[in-house]
XYZ file of C-alpha atoms in Angstrom:
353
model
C -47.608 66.177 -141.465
C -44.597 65.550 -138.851
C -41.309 66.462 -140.161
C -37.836 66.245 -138.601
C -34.550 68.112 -139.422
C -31.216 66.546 -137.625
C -27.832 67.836 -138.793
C -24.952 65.550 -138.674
C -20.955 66.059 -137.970
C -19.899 66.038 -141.509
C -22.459 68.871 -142.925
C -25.360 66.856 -143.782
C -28.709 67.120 -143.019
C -31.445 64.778 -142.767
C -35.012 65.596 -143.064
C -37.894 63.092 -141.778
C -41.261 63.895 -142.945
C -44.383 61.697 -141.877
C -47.950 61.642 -142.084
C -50.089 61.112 -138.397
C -53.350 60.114 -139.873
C -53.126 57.158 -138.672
C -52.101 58.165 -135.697
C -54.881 60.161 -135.158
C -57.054 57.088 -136.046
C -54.989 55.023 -134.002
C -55.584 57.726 -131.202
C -59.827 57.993 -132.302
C -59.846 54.166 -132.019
C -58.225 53.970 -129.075
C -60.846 56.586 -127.293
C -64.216 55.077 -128.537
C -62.826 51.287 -127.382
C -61.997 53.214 -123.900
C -65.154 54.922 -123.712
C -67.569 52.221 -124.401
C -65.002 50.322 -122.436
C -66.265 52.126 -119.472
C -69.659 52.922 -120.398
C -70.457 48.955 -120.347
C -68.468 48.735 -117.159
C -70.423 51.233 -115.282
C -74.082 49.632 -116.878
C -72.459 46.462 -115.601
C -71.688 48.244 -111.854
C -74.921 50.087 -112.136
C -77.132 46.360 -112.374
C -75.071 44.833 -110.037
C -75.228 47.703 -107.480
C -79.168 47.519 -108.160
C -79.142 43.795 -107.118
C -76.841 44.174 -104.452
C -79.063 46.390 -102.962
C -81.875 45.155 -103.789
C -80.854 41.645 -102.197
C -79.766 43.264 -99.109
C -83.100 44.992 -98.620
C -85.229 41.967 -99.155
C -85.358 41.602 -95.630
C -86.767 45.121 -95.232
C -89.377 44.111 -97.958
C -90.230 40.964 -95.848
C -90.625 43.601 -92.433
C -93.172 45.556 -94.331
C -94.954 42.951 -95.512
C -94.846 41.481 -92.455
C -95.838 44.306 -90.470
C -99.147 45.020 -93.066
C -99.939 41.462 -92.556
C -99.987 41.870 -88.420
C -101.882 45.423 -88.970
C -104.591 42.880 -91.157
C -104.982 40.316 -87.906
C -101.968 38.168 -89.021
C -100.910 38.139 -84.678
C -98.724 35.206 -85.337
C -96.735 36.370 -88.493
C -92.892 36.428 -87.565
C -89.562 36.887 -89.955
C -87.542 34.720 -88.206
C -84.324 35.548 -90.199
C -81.943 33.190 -91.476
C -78.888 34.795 -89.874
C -78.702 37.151 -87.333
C -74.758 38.410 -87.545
C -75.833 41.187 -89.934
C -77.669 44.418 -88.775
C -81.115 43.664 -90.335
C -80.934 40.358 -88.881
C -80.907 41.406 -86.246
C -83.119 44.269 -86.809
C -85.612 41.317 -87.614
C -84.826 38.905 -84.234
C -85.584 41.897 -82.685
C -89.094 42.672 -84.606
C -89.989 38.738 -83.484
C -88.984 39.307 -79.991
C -91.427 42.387 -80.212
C -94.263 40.846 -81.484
C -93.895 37.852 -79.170
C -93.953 40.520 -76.233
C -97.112 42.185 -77.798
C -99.020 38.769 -78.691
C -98.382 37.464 -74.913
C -99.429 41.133 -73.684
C -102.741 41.132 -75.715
C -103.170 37.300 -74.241
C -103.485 38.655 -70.998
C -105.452 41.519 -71.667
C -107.817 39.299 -73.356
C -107.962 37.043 -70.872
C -107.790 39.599 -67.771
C -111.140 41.597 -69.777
C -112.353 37.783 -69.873
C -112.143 37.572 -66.161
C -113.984 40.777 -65.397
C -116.626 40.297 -67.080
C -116.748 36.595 -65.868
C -116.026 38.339 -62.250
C -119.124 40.829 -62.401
C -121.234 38.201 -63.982
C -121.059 36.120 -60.450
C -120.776 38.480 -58.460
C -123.667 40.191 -59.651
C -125.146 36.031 -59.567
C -124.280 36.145 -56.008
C -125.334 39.748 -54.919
C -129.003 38.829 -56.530
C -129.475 36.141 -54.144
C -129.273 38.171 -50.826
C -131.214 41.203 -52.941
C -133.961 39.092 -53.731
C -134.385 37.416 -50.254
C -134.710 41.200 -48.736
C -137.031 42.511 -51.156
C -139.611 39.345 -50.650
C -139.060 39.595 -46.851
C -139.720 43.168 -46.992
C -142.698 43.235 -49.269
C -144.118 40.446 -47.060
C -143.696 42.391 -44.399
C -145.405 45.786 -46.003
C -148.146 43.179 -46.660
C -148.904 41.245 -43.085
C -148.739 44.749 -41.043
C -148.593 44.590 -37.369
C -151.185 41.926 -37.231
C -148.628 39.317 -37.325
C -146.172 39.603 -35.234
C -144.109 36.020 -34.646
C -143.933 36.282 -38.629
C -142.748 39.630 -38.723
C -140.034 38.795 -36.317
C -139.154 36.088 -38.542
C -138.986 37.823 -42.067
C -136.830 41.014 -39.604
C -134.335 38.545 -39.086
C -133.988 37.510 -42.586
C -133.549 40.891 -44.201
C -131.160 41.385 -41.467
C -128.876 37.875 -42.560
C -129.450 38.714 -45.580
C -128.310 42.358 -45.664
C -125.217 41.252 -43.564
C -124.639 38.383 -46.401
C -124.875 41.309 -49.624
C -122.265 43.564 -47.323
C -120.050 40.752 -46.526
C -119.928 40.348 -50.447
C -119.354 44.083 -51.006
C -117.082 44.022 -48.811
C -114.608 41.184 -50.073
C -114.862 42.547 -53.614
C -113.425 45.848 -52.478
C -111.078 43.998 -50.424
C -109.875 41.988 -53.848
C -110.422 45.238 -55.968
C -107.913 47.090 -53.609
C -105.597 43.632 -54.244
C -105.927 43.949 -57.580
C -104.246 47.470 -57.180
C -102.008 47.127 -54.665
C -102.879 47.109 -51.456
C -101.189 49.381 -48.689
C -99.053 46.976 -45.686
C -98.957 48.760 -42.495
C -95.497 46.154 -41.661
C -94.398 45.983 -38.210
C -92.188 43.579 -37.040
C -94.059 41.074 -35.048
C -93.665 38.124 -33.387
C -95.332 35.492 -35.124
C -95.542 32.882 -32.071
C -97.045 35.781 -29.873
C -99.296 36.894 -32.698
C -100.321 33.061 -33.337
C -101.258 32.332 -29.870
C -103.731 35.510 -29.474
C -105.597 34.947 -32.488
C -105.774 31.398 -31.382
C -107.590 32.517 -29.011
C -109.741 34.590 -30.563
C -110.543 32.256 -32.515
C -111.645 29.824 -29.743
C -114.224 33.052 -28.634
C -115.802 33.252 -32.372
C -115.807 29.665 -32.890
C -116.790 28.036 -29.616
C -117.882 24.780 -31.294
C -114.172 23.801 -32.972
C -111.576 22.289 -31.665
C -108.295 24.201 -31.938
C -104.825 22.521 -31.216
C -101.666 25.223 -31.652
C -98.697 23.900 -32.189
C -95.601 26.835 -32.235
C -91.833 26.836 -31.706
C -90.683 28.015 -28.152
C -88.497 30.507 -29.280
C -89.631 33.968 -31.096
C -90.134 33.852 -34.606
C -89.362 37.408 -35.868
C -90.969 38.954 -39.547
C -91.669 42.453 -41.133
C -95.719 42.016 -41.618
C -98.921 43.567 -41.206
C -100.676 41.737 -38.556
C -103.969 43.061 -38.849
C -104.235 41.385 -42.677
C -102.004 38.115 -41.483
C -105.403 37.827 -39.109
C -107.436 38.611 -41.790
C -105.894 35.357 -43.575
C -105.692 33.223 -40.666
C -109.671 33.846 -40.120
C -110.730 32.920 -43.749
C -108.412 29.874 -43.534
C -110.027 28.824 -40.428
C -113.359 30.167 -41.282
C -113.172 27.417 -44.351
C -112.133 24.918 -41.790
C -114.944 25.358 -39.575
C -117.307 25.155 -42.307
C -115.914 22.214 -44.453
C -115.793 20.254 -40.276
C -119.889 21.588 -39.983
C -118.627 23.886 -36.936
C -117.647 21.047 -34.587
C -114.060 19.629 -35.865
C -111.101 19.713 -35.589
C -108.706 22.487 -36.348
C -104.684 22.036 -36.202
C -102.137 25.530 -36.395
C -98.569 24.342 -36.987
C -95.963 27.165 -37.310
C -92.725 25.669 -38.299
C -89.631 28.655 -38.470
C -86.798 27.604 -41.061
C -83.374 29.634 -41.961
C -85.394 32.676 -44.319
C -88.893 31.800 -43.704
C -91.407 30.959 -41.717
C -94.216 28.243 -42.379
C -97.728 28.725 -40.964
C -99.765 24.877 -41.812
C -103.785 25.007 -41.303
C -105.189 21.603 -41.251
C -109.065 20.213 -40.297
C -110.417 16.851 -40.103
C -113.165 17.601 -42.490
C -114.143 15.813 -46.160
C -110.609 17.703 -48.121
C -110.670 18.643 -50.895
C -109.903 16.786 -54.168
C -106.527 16.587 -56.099
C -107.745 18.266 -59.308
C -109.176 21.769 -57.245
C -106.544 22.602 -55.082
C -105.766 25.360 -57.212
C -108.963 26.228 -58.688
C -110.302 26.993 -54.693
C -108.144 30.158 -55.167
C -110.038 31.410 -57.812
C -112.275 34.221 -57.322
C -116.082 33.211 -56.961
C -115.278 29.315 -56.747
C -117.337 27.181 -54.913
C -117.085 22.860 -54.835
C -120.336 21.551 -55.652
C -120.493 20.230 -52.048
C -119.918 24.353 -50.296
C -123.138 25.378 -52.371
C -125.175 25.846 -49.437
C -125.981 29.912 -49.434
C -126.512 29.020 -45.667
C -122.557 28.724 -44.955
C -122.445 32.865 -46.303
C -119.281 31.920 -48.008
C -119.174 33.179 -51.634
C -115.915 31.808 -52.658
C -113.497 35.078 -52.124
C -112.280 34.106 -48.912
C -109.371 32.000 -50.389
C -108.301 34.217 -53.206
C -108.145 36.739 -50.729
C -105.823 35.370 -48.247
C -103.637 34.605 -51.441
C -103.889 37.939 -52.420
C -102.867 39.040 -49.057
C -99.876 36.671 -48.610
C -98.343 37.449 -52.366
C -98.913 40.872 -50.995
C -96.152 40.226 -48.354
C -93.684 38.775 -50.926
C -95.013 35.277 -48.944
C -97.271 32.356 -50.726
C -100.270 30.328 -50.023
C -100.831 26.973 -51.378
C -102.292 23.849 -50.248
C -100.007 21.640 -49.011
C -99.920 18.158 -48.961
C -101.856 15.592 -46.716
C -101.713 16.239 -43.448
C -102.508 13.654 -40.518
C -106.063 14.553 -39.809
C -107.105 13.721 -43.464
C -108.791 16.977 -44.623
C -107.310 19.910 -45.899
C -103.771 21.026 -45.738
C -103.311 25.506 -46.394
C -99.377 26.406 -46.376
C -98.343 30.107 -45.344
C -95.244 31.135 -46.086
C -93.381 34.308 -45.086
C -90.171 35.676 -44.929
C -88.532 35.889 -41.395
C -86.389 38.526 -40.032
C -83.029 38.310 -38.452
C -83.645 37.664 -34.424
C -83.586 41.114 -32.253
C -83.322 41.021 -28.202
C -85.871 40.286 -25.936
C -86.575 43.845 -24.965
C -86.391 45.444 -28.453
C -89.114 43.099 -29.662
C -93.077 44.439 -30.396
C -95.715 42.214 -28.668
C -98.286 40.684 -30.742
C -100.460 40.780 -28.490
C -100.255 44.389 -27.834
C -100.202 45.255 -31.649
C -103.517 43.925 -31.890
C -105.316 44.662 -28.798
């Protein structure tokens, strides 16, 4: 019970007496509506929080699954997310960008393992040749004795072209196999007019039969380059020449200087080569049909080589298009240095004496 007592002005008083029962039920009411009030509001936050979240980490869900599905063999499984203004967007554009890096990088591998074992398998095609030609030769030999000596002679000769043929091999796969890791330029800065004409005429002296026309700039042509390995390329280049003429063409050297770089054109009057492998030539162990002849020594490294050797040099070597005495056209390109005087300026000539 609530009671009230007031006294008023002329004596009286007035008493108020009321029940709060229903207050207090009013009041009881009032508390269960407010708490289930909130207890369905917070089952209401707590499912929507849960699907919130779990919306927002359906992308994760899709990573994972993704990711188990690569680890199976799945290589070309990718997310590609829907928008990539959110962080596991682009959490995910960057998972793709991953896995295109790792695809392309087991490519290669694949295909560089491919080309090792495709490597040893001719060169171990070619090395047999030159093995087997010595070991008949020889055991003929053990056989005929000194009775025979005009045959003898003959089967001596042959192990020894042979022999020379196997280390001429050996010796360009080590050449390619230090390539292959990075070979070590002993750069000097040369001048390539000067350097041109003495291995021109070197080249006359080891190749008495072709016909070699130099055509060079009269001024110096200056570049940072080891000359030793630029001769190394200029011999295979004209080595191939000689060869694809039969050892009595013609053989033209054009060096052509421009602003950066300097141009170096072989050309020969022999058969060319066809449109479809002037690229494959610089492949390692690549013959044409009509180079087949073991006689000519050349195993098909010569070329990849001299590529080798030019990329080395931050340079190029392609072939190049026609020339004017109808066979085939090899482009050298290096970079030139900035013109020094006279007296400053290395010989060629000296370098390589």
């Amino acid at each position: 019970m609530l009671t009230l007592r007031s006294d008023l002005a002329d004596g009286t008083r007035i008493t108020l007496t009321a029940g709060t029962r229903d207050v207090q039920e009013t009041l009881t009411q009032l508390g269960w509506v407010m708490g289930g009030a909130s207890a369905a509001f917070l089952g209401v936050a707590v499912v929507g929080v849960v699907l919130v979240v779990r919306r927002s980490l359906r992308p994760l869900d899709e990573m994972t699954r993704a990711a188990r599905s690569i680890t199976a063999g799945d290589r070309g499984r990718r997310l590609r997310p829907s928008r990539t203004d959110t962080e596991i967007g682009r959490v995910a554009l960057a998972l793709d960008e991953m896995l295109d890096a790792v695809e392309g990088a087991e490519a290669q591998a694949v295909a560089a393992e491919e080309r090792v074992r495709a490597f040893l398998s001719d060169a171990a095609h070619e090395l047999r040749t030159p093995v087997a030609g010595v070991r008949a030769a020889a055991d003929t030999l053990v056989r005929n004795g000194p009775d025979d000596p005009a045959t003898n002679e003959v089967l001596a000769v042959h192990v020894v072209r042979q022999a020379d043929r196997a280390a001429r091999l050996v010796d360009d796969m080590l050449t390619m196999a230090r390539l292959d890791r990075g070979i070590a330029l002993d750069r000097r800065r040369t001048d390539l007019v000067d350097w041109l004409r003495a291995e021109a005429d070197r080249l006359r002296i080891r190749l008495p039969g072709v016909e070699l026309d130099l055509d060079v700039p009269d001024h110096a042509v200056d570049a940072d380059v080891d000359p030793d390995r630029l001769a190394q390329v200029l011999g295979n280049l004209v080595d191939n020449a000689a060869r694809a003429t039969g050892g009595t063409g013609s053989v033209r050297l054009t060096l052509r200087a421009g602003p950066d770089d300097a141009l170096l054109r072989v050309e020969d009057d022999g058969p060319g080569i066809p449109a479809a492998d002037r690229e494959r030539v610089f492949d390692r162990l690549v013959r044409l049909e009509d180079a087949r002849d073991v006689r000519s020594g050349g195993a098909g490294l010569g070329l990849p080589i001299a590529r080798g050797i030019a990329l080395a040099h931050g340079g190029s070597l392609v072939h190049g298009p026609d020339g004017d005495l109808g066979g085939a056209v090899f482009e050298l390109r290096l970079a030139t240095s900035p013109t020094v005087p006279e007296g400053a300026r290395p010989r060629a000539g000296a370098l390589l004496a």
